[in-house]
Tab-separated table of C-alpha atoms in Angstrom:
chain	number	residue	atom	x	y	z
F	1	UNK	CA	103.430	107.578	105.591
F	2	UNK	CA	104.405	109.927	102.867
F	3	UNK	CA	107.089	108.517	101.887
F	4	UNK	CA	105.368	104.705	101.651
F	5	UNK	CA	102.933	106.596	99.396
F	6	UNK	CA	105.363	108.382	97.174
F	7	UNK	CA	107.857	105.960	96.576
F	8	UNK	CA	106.065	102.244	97.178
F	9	UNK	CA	102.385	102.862	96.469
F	10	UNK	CA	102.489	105.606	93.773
F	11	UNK	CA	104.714	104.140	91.198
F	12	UNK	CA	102.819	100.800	91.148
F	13	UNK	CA	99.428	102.765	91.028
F	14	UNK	CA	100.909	104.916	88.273
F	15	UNK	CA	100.777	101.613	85.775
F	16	UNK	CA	96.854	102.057	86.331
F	17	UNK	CA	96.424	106.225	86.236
F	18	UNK	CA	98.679	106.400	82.605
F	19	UNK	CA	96.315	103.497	81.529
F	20	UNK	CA	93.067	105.312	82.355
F	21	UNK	CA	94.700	108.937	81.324
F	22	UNK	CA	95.715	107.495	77.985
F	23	UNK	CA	92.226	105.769	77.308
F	24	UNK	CA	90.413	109.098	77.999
F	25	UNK	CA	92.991	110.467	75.622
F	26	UNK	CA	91.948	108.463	73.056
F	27	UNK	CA	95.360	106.908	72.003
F	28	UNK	CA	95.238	103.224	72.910
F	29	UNK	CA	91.762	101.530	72.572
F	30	UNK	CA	89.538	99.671	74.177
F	31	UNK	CA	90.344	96.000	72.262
F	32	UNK	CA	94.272	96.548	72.354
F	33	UNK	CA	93.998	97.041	75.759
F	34	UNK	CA	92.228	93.694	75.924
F	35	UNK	CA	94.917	92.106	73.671
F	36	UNK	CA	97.549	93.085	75.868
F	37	UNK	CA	95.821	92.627	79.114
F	38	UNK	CA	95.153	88.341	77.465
F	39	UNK	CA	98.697	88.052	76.929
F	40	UNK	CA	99.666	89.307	80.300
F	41	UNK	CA	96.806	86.909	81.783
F	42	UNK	CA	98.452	83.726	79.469
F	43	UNK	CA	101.911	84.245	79.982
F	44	UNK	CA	102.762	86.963	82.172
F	45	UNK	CA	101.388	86.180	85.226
F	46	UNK	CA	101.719	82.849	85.332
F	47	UNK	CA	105.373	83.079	84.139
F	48	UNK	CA	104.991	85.595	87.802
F	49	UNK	CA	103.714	83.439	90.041
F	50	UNK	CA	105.071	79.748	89.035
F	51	UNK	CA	108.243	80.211	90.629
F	52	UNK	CA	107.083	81.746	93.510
F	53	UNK	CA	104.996	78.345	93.957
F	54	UNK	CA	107.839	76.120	93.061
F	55	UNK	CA	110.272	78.643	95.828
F	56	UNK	CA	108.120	78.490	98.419
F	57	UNK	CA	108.588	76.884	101.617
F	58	UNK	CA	104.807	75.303	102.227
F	59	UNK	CA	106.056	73.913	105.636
F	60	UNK	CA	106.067	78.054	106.835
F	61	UNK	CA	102.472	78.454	105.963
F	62	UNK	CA	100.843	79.539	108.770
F	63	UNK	CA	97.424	77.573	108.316
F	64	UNK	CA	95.442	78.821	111.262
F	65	UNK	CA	96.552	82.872	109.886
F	66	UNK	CA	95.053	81.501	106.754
F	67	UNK	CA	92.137	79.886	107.895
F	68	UNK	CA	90.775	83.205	109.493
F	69	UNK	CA	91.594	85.054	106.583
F	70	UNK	CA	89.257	82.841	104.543
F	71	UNK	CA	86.876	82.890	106.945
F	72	UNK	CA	86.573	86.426	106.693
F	73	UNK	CA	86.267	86.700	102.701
F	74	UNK	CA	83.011	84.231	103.411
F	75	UNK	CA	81.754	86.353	105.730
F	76	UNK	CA	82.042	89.818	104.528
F	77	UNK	CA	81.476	87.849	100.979
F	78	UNK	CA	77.773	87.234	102.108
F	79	UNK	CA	77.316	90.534	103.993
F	80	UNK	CA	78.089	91.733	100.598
F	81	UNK	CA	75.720	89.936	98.435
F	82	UNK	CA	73.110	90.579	101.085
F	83	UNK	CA	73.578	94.230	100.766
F	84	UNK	CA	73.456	94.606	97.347
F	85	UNK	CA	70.847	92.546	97.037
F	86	UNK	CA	68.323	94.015	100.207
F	87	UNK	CA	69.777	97.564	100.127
F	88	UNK	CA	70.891	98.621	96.583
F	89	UNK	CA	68.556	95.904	94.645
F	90	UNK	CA	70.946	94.674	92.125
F	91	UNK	CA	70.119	91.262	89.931
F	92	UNK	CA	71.328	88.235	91.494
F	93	UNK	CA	74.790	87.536	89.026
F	94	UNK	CA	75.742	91.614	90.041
F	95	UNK	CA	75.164	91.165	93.325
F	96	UNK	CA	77.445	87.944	93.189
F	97	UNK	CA	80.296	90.136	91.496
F	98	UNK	CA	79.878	92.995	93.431
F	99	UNK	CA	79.622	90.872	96.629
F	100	UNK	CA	83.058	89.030	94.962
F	101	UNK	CA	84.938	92.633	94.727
F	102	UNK	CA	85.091	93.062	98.187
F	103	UNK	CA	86.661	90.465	99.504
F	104	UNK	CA	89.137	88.954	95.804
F	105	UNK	CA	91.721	92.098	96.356
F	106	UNK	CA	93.712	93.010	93.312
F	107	UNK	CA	96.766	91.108	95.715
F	108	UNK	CA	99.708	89.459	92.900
F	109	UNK	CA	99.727	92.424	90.518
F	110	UNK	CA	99.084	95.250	93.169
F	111	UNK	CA	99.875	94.375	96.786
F	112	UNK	CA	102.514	91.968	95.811
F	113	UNK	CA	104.850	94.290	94.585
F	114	UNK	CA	104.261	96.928	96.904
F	115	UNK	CA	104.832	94.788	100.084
F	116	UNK	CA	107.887	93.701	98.535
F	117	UNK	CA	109.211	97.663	98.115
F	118	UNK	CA	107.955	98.112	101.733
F	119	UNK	CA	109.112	95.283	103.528
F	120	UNK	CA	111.560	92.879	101.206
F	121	UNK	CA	111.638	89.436	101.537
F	122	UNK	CA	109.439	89.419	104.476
F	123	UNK	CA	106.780	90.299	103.126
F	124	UNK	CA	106.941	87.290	100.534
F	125	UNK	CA	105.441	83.873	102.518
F	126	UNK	CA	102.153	86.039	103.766
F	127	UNK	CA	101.798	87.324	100.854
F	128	UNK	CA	102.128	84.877	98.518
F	129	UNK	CA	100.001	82.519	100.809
F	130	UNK	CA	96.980	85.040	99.961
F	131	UNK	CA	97.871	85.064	96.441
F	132	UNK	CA	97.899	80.706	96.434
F	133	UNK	CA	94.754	80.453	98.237
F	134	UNK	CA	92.855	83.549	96.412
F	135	UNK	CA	94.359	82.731	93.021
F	136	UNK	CA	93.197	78.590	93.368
F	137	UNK	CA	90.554	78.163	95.923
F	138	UNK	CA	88.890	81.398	95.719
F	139	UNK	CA	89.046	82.053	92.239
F	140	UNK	CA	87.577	78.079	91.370
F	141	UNK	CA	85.272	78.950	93.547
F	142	UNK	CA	83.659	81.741	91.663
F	143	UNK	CA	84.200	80.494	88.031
F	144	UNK	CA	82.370	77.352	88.994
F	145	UNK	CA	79.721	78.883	90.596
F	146	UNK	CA	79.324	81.577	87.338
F	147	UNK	CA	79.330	78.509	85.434
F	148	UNK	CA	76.732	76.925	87.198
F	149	UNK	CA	74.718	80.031	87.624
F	150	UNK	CA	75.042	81.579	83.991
F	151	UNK	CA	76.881	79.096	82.492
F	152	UNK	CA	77.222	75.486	81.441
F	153	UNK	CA	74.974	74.552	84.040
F	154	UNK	CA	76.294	70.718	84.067
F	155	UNK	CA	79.512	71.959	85.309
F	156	UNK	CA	82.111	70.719	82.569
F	157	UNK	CA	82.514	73.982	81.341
F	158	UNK	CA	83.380	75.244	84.624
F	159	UNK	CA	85.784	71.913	85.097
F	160	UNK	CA	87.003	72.583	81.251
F	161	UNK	CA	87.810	76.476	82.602
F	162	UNK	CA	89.870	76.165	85.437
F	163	UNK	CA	91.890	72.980	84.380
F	164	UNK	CA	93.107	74.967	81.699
F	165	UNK	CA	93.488	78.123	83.754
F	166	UNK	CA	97.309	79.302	82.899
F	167	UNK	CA	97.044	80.892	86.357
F	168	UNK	CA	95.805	77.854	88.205
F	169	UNK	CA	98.083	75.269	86.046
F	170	UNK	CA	100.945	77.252	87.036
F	171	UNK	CA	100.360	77.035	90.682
F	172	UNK	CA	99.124	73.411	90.390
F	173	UNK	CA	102.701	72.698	88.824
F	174	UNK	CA	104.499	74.813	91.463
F	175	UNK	CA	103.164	73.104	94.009
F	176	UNK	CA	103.768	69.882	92.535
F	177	UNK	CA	107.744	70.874	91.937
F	178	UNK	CA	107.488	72.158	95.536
F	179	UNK	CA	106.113	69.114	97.130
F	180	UNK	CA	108.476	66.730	95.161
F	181	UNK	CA	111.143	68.336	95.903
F	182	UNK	CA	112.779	68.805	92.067
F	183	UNK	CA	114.856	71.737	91.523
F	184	UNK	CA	113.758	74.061	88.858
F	185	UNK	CA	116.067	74.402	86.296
F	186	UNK	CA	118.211	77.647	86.604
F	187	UNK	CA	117.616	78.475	83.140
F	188	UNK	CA	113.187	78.266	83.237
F	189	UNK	CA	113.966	80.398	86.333
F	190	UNK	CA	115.603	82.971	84.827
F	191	UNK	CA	113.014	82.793	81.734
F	192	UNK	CA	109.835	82.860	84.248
F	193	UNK	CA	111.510	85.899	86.272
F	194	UNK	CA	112.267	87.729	82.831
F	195	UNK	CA	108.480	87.271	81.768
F	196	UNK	CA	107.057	87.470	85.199
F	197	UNK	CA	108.318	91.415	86.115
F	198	UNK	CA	106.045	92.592	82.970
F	199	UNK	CA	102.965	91.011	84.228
F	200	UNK	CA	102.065	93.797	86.666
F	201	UNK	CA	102.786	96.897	85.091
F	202	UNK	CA	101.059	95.894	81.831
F	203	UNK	CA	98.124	94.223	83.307
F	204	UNK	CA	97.647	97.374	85.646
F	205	UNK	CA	97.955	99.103	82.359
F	206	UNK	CA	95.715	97.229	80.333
F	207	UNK	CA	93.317	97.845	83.267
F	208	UNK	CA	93.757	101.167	82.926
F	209	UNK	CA	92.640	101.866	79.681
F	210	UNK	CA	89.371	99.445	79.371
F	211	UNK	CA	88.427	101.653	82.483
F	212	UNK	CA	88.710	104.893	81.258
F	213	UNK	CA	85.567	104.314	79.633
F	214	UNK	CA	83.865	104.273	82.932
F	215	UNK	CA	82.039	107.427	84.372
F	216	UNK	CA	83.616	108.518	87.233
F	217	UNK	CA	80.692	109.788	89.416
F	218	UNK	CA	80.247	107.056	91.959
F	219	UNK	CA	76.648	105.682	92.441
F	220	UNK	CA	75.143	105.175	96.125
F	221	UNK	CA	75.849	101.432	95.402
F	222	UNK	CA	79.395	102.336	94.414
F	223	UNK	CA	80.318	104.070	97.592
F	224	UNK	CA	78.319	101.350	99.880
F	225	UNK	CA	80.245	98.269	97.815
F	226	UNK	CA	83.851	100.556	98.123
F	227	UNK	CA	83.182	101.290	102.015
F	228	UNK	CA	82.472	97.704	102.650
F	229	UNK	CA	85.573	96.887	100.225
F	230	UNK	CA	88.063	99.327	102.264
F	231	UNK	CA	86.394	99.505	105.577
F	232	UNK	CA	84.300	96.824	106.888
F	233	UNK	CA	86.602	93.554	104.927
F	234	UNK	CA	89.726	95.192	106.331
F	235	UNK	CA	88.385	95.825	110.032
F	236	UNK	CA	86.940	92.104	110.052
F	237	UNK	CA	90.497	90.410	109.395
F	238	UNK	CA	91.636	92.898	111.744
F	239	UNK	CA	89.506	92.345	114.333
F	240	UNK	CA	89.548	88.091	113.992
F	241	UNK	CA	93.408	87.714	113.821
F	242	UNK	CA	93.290	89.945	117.097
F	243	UNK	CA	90.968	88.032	118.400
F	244	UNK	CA	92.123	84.557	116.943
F	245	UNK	CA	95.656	84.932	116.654
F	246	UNK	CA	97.068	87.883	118.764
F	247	UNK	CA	100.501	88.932	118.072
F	248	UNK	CA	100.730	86.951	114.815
F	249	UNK	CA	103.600	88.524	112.280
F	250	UNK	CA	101.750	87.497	109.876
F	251	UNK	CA	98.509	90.177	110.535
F	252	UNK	CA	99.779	93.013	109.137
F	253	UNK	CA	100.076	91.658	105.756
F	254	UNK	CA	97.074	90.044	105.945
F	255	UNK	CA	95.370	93.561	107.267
F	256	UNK	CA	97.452	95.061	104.609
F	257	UNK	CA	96.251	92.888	101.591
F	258	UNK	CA	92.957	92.776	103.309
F	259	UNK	CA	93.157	97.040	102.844
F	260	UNK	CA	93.316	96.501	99.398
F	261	UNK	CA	91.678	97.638	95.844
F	262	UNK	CA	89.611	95.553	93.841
F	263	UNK	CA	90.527	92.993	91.800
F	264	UNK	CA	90.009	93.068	88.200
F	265	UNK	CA	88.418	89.305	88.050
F	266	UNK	CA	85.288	90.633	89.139
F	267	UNK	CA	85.337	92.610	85.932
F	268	UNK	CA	86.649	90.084	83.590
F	269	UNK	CA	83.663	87.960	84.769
F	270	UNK	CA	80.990	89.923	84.257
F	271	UNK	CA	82.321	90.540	80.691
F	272	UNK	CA	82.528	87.005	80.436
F	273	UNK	CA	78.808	86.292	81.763
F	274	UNK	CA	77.242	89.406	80.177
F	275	UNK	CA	76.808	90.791	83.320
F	276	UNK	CA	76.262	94.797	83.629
F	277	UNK	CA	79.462	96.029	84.308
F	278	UNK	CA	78.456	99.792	85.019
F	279	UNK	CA	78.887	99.111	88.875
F	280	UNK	CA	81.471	96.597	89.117
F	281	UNK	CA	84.169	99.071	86.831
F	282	UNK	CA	83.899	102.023	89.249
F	283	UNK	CA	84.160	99.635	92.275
F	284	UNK	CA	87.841	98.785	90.946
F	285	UNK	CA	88.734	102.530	89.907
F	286	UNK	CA	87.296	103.870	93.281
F	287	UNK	CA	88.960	101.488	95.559
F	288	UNK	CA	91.875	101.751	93.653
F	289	UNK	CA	92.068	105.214	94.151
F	290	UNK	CA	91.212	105.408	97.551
F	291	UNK	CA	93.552	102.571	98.916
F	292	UNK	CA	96.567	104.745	98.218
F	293	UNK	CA	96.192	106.010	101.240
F	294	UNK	CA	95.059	103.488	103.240
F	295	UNK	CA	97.656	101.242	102.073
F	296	UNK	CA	99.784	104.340	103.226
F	297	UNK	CA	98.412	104.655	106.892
F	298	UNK	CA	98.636	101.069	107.482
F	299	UNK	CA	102.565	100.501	106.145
């Protein structure tokens, strides 16, 4: 367990800590974090995950693995929402966010790569699956329903937003390359895997710093929302692949990813919606704190 921690978990996390240290230190602000945190988002990371998409063998998906997965971000997605709403009394859009950080984990610029130092190629398919479904279904899911609720309540905005996603275009197009069969050329590959290994370290940077303007002293919602992000999401997929596919290979990824901080999306849409974000940043700093060593335990 140590050694997961110091030499798969730690250096990733460490992207984040310098990001947050330097921001309290006052020597990168606040808007060039954004800057460098939208370039990441344009280029970076889907430059990251396009030719994973396009690599991919789709026919090695294990569907029913999936399928319980999802089913379990629905269902601890409205336990969420209920408690924030019923127990800690937040406004409908927080609630929504808050409800949406425990179950959209932080999983292509965190997990990812840390799976990949733990287990190698292995770890790739399950992984990646989660990132594919999360990073298209999921994800449409909640900037169409932000439209809808805070939005462009007609929906185009929302249909305007996610066709020209980079993120989403760049899986579309994978899968498209995948499922024709076309080889990509050797030299976009090269290009996309030159761009790609930046988009973690500097988003988790980026992340980092906009933080570091966030008090640290969790809230009673903060630790209810993190202990339903760490504990209760992770013990659910647990508990339904045991129950619904015993002995899959797949699980401990799943559990893994599942074990997971955050994601920053949450954030970045209550930015985008004007939504108080006073809740929502410690969530991500918390549970990406904490996960070190659950992440640990559980590799």
């Amino acid at each position: 367990m140590l050694q997961v921690l110091t030499h798969n978990i730690l250096p990733v996390f460490a992207m984040l800590a310098l990001g947050f240290a330097i921001g309290r230190a006052g020597k990168t602000t606040h808007p060039e974090a954004a800057a460098v945190n939208r370039v990441a988002f344009l280029i970076l990371q889907p430059a990251l995950i396009f030719p994973l998409m396009a690599g991919i063998d789709l026919g090695q998906f294990d569907a029913w693995a999936l399928a319980i997965y999802a089913a379990c971000e629905f269902a601890a997605f409205g336990i969420a929402y209920g408690v924030a709403r019923l127990v800690f009394g937040r406004e409908h859009l927080e609630a929504w966010l808050l409800a949406m950080a425990v179950v959209f984990v932080n999983s292509l610029l965190y997990i990812w790569p840390i799976s990949y130092l733990i287990y190698g190629e292995e770890a790739a398919l399950p992984i990646t699956a989660i990132v594919a479904w999360d990073a298209s279904v999921m994800f449409g899911f909640f900037i169409i329903s932000m439209e809808l609720m805070a939005g462009d309540r007609s929906g185009g905005g929302a249909v305007r937003r996610i066709g020209t996603n980079p993120v989403i275009v760049a899986i579309a197009l994978g899968l498209l390359i995948n499922l024709s069969g076309l080889a990509v050329p050797e030299p976009i590959l090269t290009a996309a895997e030159f761009a790609g290994a930046g988009a973690a370290p500097l988003t988790l940077f980026a992340l980092g710093v906009i933080l570091s303007g966030t008090a640290l002293v969790p809230s009673p919602t903060v630790i209810g929302i993190s202990a339903l992000k760490l504990l209760v999401f992770p013990l659910m997929v647990w508990a339904a692949l045991s129950l619904g596919s015993p002995g899959n290979p797949w699980s401990p990824f799943f559990i893994l990813n599942a074990a997971g901080p955050s994601g920053a999306m949450a954030f970045a849409l209550a930015m985008l919606y004007r939504v108080r974000t006073d809740t929502i940043a410690p969530v991500i700093i918390w549970t990406s704190t904490l996960s070190l060593f659950s992440l640990a335990l559980l590799a």
